[in-house]
GROMACS .gro file of C-alpha atoms in nm:
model
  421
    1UNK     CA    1   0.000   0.000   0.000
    2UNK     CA    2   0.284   0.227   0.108
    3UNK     CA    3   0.435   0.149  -0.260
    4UNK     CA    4   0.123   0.228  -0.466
    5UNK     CA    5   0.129   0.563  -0.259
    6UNK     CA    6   0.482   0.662  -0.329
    7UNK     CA    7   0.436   0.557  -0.711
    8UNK     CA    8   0.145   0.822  -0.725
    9UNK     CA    9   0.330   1.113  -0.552
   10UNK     CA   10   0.610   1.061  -0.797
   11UNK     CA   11   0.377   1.028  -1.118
   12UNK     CA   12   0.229   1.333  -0.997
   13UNK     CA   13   0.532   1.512  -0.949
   14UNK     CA   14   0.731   1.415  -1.309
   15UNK     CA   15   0.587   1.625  -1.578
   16UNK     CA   16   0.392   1.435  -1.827
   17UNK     CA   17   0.641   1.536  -2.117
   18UNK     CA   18   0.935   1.445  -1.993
   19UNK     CA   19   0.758   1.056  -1.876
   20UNK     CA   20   0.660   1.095  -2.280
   21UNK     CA   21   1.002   1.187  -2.378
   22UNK     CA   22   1.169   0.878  -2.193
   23UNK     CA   23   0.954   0.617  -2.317
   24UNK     CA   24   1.032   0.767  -2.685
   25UNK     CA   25   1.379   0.742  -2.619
   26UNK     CA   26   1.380   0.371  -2.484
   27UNK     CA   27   1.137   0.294  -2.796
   28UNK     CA   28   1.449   0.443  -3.073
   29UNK     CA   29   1.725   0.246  -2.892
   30UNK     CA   30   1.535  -0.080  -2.889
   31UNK     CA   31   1.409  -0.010  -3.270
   32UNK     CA   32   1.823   0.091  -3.372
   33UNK     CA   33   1.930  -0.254  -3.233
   34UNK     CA   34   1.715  -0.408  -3.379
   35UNK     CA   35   1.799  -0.283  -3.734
   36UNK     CA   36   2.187  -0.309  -3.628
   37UNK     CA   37   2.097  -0.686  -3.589
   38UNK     CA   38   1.942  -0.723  -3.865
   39UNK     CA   39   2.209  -0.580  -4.094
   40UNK     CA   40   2.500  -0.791  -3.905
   41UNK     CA   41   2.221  -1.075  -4.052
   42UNK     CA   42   2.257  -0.973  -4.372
   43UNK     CA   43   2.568  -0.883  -4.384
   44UNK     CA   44   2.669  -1.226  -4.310
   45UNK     CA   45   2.421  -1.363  -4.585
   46UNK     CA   46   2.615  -1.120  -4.831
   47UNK     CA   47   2.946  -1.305  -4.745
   48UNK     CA   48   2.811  -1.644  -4.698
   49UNK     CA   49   2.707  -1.617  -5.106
   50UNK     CA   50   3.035  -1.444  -5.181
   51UNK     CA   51   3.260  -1.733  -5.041
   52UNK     CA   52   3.030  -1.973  -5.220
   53UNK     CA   53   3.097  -1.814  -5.536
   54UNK     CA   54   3.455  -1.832  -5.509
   55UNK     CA   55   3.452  -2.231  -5.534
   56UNK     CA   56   3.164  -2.213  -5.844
   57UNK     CA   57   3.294  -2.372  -6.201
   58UNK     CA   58   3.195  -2.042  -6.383
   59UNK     CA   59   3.372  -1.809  -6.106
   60UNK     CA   60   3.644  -2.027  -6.152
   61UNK     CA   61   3.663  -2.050  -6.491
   62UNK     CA   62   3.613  -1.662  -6.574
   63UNK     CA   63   3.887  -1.574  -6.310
   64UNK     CA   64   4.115  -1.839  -6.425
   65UNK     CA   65   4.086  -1.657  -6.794
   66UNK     CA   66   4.170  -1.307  -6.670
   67UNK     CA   67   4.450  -1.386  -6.477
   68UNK     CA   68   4.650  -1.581  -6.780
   69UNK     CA   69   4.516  -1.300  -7.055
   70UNK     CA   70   4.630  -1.021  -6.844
   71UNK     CA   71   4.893  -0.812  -7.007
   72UNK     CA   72   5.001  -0.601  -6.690
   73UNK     CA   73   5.183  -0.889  -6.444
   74UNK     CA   74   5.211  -1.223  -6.578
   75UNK     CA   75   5.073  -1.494  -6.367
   76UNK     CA   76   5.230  -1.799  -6.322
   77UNK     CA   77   5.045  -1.924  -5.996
   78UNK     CA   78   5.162  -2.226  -5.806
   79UNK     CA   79   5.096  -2.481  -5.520
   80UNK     CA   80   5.104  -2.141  -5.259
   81UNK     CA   81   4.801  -2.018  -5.488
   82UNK     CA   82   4.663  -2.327  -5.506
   83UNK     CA   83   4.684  -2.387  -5.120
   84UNK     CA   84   4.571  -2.043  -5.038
   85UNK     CA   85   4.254  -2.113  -5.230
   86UNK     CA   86   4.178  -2.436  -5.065
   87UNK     CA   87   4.228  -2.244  -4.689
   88UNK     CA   88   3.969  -1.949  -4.833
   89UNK     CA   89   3.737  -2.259  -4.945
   90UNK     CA   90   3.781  -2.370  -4.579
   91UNK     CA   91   3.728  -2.073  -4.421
   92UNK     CA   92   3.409  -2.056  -4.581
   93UNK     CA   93   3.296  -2.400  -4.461
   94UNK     CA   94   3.383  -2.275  -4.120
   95UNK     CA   95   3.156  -2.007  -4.148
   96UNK     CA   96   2.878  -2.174  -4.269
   97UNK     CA   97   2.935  -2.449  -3.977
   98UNK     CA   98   2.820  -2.173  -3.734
   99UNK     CA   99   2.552  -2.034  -3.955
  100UNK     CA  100   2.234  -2.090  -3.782
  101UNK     CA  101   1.954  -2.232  -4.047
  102UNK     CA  102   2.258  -2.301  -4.317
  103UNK     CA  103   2.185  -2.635  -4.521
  104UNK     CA  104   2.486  -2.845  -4.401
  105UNK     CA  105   2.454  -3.066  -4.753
  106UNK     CA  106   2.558  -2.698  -4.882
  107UNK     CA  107   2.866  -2.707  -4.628
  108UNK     CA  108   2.965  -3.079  -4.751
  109UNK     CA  109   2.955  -2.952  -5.099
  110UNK     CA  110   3.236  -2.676  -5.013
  111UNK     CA  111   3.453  -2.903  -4.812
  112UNK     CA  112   3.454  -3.121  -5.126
  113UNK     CA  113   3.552  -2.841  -5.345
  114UNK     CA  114   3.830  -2.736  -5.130
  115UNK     CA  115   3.937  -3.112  -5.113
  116UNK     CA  116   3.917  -3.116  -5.474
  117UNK     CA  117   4.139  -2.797  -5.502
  118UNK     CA  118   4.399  -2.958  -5.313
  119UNK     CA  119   4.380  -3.308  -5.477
  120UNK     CA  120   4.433  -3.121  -5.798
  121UNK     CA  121   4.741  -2.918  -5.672
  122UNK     CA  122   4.902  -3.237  -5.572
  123UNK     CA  123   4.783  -3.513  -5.871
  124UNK     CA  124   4.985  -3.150  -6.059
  125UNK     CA  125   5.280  -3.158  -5.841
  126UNK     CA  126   5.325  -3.523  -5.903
  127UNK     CA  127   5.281  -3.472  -6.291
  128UNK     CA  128   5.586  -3.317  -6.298
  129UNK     CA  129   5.797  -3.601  -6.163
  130UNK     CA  130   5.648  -3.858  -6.411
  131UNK     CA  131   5.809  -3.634  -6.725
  132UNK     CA  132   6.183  -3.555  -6.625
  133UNK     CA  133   6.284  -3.539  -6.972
  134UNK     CA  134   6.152  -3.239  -7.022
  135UNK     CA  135   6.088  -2.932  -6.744
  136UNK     CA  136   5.881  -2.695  -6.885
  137UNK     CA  137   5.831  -2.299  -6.782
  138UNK     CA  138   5.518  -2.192  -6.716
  139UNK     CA  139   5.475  -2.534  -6.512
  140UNK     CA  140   5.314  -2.353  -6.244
  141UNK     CA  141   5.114  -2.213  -6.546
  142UNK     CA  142   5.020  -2.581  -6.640
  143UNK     CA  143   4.900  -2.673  -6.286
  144UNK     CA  144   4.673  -2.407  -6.212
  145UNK     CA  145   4.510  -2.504  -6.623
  146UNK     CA  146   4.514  -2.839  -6.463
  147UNK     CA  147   4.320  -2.806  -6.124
  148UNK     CA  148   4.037  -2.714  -6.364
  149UNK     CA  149   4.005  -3.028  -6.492
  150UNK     CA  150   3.700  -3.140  -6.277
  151UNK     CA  151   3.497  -2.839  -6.449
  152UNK     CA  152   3.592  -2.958  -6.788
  153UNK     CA  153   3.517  -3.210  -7.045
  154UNK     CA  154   3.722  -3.531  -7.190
  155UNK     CA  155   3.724  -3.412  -7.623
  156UNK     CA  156   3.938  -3.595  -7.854
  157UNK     CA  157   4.179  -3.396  -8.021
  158UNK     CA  158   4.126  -3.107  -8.245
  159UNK     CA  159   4.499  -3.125  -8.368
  160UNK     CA  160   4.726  -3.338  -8.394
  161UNK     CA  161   5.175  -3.307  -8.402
  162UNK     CA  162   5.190  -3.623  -8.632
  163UNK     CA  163   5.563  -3.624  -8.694
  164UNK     CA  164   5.827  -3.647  -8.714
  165UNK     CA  165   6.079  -3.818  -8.492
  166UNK     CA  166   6.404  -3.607  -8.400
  167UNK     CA  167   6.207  -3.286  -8.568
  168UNK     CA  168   6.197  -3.097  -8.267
  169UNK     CA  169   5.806  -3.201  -8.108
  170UNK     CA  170   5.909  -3.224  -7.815
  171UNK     CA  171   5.986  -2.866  -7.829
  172UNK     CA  172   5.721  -2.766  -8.007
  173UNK     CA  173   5.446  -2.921  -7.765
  174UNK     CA  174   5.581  -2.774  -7.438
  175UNK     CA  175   5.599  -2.437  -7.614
  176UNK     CA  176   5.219  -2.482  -7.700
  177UNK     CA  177   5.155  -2.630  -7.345
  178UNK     CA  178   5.258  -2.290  -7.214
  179UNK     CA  179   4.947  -2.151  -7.419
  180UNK     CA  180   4.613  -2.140  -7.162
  181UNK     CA  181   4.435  -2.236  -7.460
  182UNK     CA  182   4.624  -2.544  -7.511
  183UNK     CA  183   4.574  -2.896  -7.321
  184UNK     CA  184   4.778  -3.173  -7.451
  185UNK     CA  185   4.903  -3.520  -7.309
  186UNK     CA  186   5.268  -3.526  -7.195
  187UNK     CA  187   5.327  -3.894  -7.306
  188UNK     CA  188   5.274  -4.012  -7.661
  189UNK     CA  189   5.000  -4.221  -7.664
  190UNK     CA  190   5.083  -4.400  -8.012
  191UNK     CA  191   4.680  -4.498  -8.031
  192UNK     CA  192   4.655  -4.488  -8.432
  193UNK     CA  193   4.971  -4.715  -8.501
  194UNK     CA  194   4.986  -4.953  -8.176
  195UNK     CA  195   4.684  -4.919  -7.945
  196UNK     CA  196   4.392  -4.843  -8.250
  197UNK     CA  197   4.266  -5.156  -8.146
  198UNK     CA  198   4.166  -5.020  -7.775
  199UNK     CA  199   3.844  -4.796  -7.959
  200UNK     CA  200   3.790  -4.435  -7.945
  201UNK     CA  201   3.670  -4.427  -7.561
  202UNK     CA  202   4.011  -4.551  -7.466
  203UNK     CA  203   4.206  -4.290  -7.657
  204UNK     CA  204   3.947  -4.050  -7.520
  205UNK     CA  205   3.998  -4.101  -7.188
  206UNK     CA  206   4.392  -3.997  -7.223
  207UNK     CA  207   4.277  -3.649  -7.304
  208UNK     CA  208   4.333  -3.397  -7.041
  209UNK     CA  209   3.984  -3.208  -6.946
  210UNK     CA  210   3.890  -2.913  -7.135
  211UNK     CA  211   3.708  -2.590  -7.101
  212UNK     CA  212   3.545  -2.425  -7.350
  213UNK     CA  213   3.738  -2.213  -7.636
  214UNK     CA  214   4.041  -2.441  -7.562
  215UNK     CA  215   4.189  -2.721  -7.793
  216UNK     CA  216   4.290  -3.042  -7.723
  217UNK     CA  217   4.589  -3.179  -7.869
  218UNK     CA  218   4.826  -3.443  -7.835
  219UNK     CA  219   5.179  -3.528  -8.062
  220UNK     CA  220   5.345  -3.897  -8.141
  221UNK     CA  221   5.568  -3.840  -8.423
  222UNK     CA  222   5.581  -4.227  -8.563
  223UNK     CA  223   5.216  -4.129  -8.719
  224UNK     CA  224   5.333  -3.976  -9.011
  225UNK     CA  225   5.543  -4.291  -9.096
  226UNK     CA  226   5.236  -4.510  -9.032
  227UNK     CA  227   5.024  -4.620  -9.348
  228UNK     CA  228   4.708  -4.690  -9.158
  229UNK     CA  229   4.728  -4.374  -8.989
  230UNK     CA  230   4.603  -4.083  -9.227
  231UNK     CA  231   4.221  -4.308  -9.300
  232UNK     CA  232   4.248  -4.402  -8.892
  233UNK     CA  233   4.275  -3.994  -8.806
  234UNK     CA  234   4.045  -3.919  -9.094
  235UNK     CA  235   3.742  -4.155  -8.973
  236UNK     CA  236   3.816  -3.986  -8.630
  237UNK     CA  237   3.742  -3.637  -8.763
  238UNK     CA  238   3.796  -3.543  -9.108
  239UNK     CA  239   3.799  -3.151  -8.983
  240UNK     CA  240   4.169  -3.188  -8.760
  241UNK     CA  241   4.462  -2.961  -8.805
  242UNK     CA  242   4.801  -3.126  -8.877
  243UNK     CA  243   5.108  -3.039  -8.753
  244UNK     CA  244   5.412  -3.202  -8.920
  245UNK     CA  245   5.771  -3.087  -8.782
  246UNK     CA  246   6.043  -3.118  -9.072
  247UNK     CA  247   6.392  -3.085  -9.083
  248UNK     CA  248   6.673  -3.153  -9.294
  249UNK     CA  249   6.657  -3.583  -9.331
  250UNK     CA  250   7.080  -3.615  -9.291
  251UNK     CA  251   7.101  -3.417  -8.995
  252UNK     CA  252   6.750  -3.588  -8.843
  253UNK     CA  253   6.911  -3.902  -8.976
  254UNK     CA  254   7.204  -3.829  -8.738
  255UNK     CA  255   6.998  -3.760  -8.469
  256UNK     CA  256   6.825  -4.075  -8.465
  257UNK     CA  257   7.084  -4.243  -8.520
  258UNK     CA  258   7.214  -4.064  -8.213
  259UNK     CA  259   6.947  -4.143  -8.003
  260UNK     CA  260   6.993  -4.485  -8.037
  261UNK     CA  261   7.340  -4.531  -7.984
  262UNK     CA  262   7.313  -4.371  -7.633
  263UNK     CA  263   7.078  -4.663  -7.541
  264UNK     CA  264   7.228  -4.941  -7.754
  265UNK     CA  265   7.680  -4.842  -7.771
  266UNK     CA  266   7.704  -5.154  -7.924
  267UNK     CA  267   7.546  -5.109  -8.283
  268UNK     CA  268   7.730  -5.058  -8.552
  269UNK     CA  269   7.857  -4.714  -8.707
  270UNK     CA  270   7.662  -4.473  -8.866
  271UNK     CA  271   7.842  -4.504  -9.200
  272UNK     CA  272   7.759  -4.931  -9.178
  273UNK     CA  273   7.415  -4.883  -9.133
  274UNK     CA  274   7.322  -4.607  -9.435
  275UNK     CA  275   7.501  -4.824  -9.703
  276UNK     CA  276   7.385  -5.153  -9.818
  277UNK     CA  277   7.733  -5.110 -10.018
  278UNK     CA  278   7.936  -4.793  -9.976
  279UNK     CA  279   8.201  -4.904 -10.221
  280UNK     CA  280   7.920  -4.909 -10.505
  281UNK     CA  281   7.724  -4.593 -10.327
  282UNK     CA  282   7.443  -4.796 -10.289
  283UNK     CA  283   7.203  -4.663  -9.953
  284UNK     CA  284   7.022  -4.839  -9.777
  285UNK     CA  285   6.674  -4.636  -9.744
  286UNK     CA  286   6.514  -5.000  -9.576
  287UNK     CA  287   6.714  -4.810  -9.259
  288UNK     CA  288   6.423  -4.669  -9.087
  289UNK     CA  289   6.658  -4.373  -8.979
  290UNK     CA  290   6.698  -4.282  -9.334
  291UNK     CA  291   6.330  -4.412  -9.503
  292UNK     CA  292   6.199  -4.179  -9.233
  293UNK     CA  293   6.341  -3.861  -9.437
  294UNK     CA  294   6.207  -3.952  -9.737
  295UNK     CA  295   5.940  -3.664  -9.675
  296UNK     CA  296   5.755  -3.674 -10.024
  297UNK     CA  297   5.691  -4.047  -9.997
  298UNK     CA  298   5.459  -3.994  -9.659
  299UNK     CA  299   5.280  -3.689  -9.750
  300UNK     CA  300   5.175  -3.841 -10.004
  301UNK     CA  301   4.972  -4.080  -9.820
  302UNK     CA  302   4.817  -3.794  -9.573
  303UNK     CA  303   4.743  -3.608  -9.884
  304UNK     CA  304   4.460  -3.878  -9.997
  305UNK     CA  305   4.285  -3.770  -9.677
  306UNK     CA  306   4.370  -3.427  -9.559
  307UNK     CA  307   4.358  -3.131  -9.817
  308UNK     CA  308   4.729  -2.898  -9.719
  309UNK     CA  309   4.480  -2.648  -9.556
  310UNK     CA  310   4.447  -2.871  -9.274
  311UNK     CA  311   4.833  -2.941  -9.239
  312UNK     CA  312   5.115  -2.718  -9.071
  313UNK     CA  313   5.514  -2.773  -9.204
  314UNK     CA  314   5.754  -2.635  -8.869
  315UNK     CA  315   6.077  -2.604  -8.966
  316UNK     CA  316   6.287  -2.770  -8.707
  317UNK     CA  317   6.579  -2.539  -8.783
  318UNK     CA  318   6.364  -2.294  -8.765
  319UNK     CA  319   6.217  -2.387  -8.434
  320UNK     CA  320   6.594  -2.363  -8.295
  321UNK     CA  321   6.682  -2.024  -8.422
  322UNK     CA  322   6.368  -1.816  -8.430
  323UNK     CA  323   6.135  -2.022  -8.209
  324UNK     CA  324   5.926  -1.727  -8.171
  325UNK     CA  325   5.841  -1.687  -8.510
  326UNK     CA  326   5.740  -2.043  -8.587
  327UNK     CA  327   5.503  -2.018  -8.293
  328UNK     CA  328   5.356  -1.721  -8.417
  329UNK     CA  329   5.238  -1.918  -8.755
  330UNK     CA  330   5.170  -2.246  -8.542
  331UNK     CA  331   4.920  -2.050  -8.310
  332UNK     CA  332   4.797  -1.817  -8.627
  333UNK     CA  333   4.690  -2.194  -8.766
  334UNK     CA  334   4.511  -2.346  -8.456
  335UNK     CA  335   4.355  -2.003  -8.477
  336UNK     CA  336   4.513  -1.861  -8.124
  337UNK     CA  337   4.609  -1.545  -7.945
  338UNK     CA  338   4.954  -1.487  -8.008
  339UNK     CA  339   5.071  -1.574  -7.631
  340UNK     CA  340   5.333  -1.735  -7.659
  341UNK     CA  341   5.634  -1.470  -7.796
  342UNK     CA  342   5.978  -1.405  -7.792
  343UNK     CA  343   5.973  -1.321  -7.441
  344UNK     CA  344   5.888  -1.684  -7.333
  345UNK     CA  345   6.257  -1.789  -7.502
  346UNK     CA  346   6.615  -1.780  -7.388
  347UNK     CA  347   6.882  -1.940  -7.627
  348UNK     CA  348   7.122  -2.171  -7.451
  349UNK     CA  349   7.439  -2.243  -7.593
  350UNK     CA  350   7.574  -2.517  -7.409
  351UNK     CA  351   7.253  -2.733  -7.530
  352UNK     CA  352   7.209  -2.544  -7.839
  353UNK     CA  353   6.845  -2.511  -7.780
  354UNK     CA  354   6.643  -2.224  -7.730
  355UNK     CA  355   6.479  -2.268  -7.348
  356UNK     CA  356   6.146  -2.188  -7.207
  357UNK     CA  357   6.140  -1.899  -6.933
  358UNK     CA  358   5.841  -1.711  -6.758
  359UNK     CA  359   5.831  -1.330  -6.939
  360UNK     CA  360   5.938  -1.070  -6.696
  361UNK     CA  361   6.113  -1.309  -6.446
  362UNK     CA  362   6.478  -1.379  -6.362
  363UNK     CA  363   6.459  -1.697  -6.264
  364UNK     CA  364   6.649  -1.957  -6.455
  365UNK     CA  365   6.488  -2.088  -6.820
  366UNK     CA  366   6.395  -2.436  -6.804
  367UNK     CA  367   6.524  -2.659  -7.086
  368UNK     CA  368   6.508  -2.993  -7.258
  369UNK     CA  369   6.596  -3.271  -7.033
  370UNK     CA  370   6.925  -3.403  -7.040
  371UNK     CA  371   6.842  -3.652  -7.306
  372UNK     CA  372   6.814  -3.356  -7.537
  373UNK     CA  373   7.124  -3.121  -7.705
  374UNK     CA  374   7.352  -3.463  -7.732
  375UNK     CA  375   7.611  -3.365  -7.953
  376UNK     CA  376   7.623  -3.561  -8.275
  377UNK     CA  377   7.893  -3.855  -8.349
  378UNK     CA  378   8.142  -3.712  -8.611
  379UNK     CA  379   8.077  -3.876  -8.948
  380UNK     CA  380   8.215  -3.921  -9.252
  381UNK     CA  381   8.204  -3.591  -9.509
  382UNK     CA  382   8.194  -3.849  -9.767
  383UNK     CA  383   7.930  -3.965  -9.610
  384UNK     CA  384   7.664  -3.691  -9.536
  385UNK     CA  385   7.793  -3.532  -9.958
  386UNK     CA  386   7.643  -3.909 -10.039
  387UNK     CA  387   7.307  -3.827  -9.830
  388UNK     CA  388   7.222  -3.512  -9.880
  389UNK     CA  389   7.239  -3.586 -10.302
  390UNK     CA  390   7.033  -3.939 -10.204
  391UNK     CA  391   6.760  -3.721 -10.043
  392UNK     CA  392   6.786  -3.414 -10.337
  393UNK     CA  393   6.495  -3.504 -10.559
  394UNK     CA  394   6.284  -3.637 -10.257
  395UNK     CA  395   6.315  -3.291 -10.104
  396UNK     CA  396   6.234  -3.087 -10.436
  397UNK     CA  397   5.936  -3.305 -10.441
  398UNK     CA  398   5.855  -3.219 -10.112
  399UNK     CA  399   5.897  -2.871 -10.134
  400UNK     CA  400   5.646  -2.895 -10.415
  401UNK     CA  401   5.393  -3.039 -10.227
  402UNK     CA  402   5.406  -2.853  -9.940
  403UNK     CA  403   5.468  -2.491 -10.170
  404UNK     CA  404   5.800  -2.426  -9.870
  405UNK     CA  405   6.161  -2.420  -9.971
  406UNK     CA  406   6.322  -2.512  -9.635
  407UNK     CA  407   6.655  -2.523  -9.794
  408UNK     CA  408   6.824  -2.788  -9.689
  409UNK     CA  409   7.068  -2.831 -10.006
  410UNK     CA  410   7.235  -2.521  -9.816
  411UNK     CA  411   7.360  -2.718  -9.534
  412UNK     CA  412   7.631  -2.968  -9.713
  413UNK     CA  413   7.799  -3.069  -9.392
  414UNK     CA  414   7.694  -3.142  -9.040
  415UNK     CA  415   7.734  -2.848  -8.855
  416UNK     CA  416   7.387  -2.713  -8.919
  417UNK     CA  417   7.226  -2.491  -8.643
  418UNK     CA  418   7.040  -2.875  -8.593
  419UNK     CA  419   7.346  -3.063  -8.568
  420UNK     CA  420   7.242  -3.190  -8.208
  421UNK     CA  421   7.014  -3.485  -8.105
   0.00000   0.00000   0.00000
């Protein structure tokens, strides 16, 4: 009773405005809270979506494409990109773990993207072991292409390098590899000479994953030396682009000759083997490392399938001493962006190859492996005089054919800018 009696006097003692005044005031704080609240909310929401579209295949993809066509810092990004990625991807599963009312099948889906991510990095990281012969630049380049693989889609090949051994195709495909709108298989996978048999779903299969607006592409250069070959290719798709790698037959004769002899020192010499009698001049073009050269007699049998629009000539000499000019008319025919330029090569001298390098980087070039730049056995003068007028009339038929001169009838001894295996 006492307290009813002291809440009157005091009611009748506060002016009515100012009681007014006070509730008003408690009424704007509660209402600003509550809108701070529900902005944290949304805020939250906002970032939630934002972190979910870092791990989506067109975010990635569309990213992916700016950072390897940008002009102002080149981008070579590596397993510390790769990793980073993966912890933002698991950040953002964090975050939706203590999101009230957040679907956790959503949350599974981003821990298996970030899993993914790292799988990727590391299937890349082992790639590189499994090819020692050959350590391209742009490798990190090549991994970041390849954690996008999930996105993309298994294509058989929209060109082929079909020849031709001891050209230079190894070169040529890592320089293409270093193009983000390249994908081609490291290994040759020799499916329309030895493994036809196997069907198209098996050769398929090889193919790295593609995105869209890239080409797919692989290189085994005992195709173009293969009979059943150009109709095999042709029933594949009669539409593919070509890429043949020439260079002049007695050097590429040496070469392969070359090769050999580092994994067999007991065969016989050079000047045995090309002669089925040297006293009478007589060569012996059976000798695969000679029939090989006899350029006119194979293009002939691709020319019953493929009109010369569809084929590419690379002049392996060429390819050593202006590398970026034959890649200019090599990406001009697979209908590319000039990426790959002059800045992408450094000569070296010791290996006599021109080496791959990241533009705008002083780090060291990467080269052929060691099984590449072998200097050639000395041969006979007599010998190579004899070659080079066996193969004459084979290469002014070639040169017909093709409508190139390559001129090889310049180089009359072995000291050619190819004279290395």
């Amino acid at each position: 009773m006492a307290f009813w009696s002291s809440t009157s006097v005091f009611t009748s003692k506060v002016p009515r405005k100012i009681l007014f005044m006070f509730t008003l005031s408690l009424s704007v704080t509660y209402l600003f809270y509550s809108l701070m609240s529900c902005y944290n909310s949304f805020q939250f929401q906002e970032n939630y979506v934002y972190q979910g579209r870092l791990v989506t295949e067109e975010t990635t993809f569309v990213t992916l494409r700016e950072k390897l066509y940008s002009t102002s810092s080149p981008v070579y990004l590596d397993e510390e990109f790769i990793e980073r990625t993966a912890t933002e991807q698991t950040i953002a599963v964090s975050t939706v773990r203590n999101s009230v009312g957040i679907d956790e099948r959503t949350a599974g889906w981003v821990r298996a993207q970030a899993a993914t991510t790292r799988a990727a990095a590391a299937a890349a990281a082992a790639g590189e072991h499994e090819h020692p012969e050959f350590s391209t630049t742009d490798s990190e380049l090549r991994r970041v292409v390849n954690c996008t693989s999930d996105y993309g889609v298994k294509k058989l090949p929209q060109a082929i390098i079909i020849g031709v051994k001891k050209g230079g195709t190894r070169a040529l495909l890592e320089a293409l590899r270093v193009h983000p709108d390249v994908r081609a298989v490291g290994n040759e996978p020799h499916f329309f000479d030895r493994n036809y048999e196997k069907g198209l779903d098996w050769y398929r299969e090889l193919m790295p994953s593609t995105l869209e607006g890239q080409i797919t592409m692989e290189k085994t250069p005992s195709y173009f030396v293969t009979n059943s070959a150009p109709k095999r290719i042709h029933s594949m798709a009669r539409d593919i682009k070509l890429i043949i790698v020439v260079r002049n037959p007695v050097t590429r004769a040496i070469s392969d000759y070359t090769q050999t002899l580092s994994k067999r020192p007991e065969i016989p010499t050079f000047e045995v083997l090309a002669f089925k009698n040297r006293t009478l001049g007589l060569i012996d073009a059976s000798w695969s490392a000679l029939r090989i050269g006899i350029y006119a007699l194979h293009l002939e049998s691709w020319m019953q399938y493929f009109p010369l629009s569809q084929m590419h000539f690379v002049s392996g000499e060429r390819l050593i001493v202006d590398p970026a000019g034959e890649m200019a008319k090599v990406q001009d025919f697979l209908g590319l962006k000039r990426i790959v330029t002059d800045k992408h090569f450094y000569f070296n001298k010791t290996k006599g190859f021109p080496c791959l390098k990241k533009p705008e980087d002083s780090s060291t070039p990467r080269c052929l492996g060691k099984s590449k730049g072998r200097t050639h056995p000395k041969i006979d003068p007599d010998v190579i005089r004899r070659l080079h007028k066996f193969y004459k009339p084979f290469n002014m038929m070639f040169y017909q054919m093709t409508g190139q001169n390559f001129q090889w009838e310049l180089e009359e001894d072995g000291n050619s800018p190819g004279s290395r295996d």
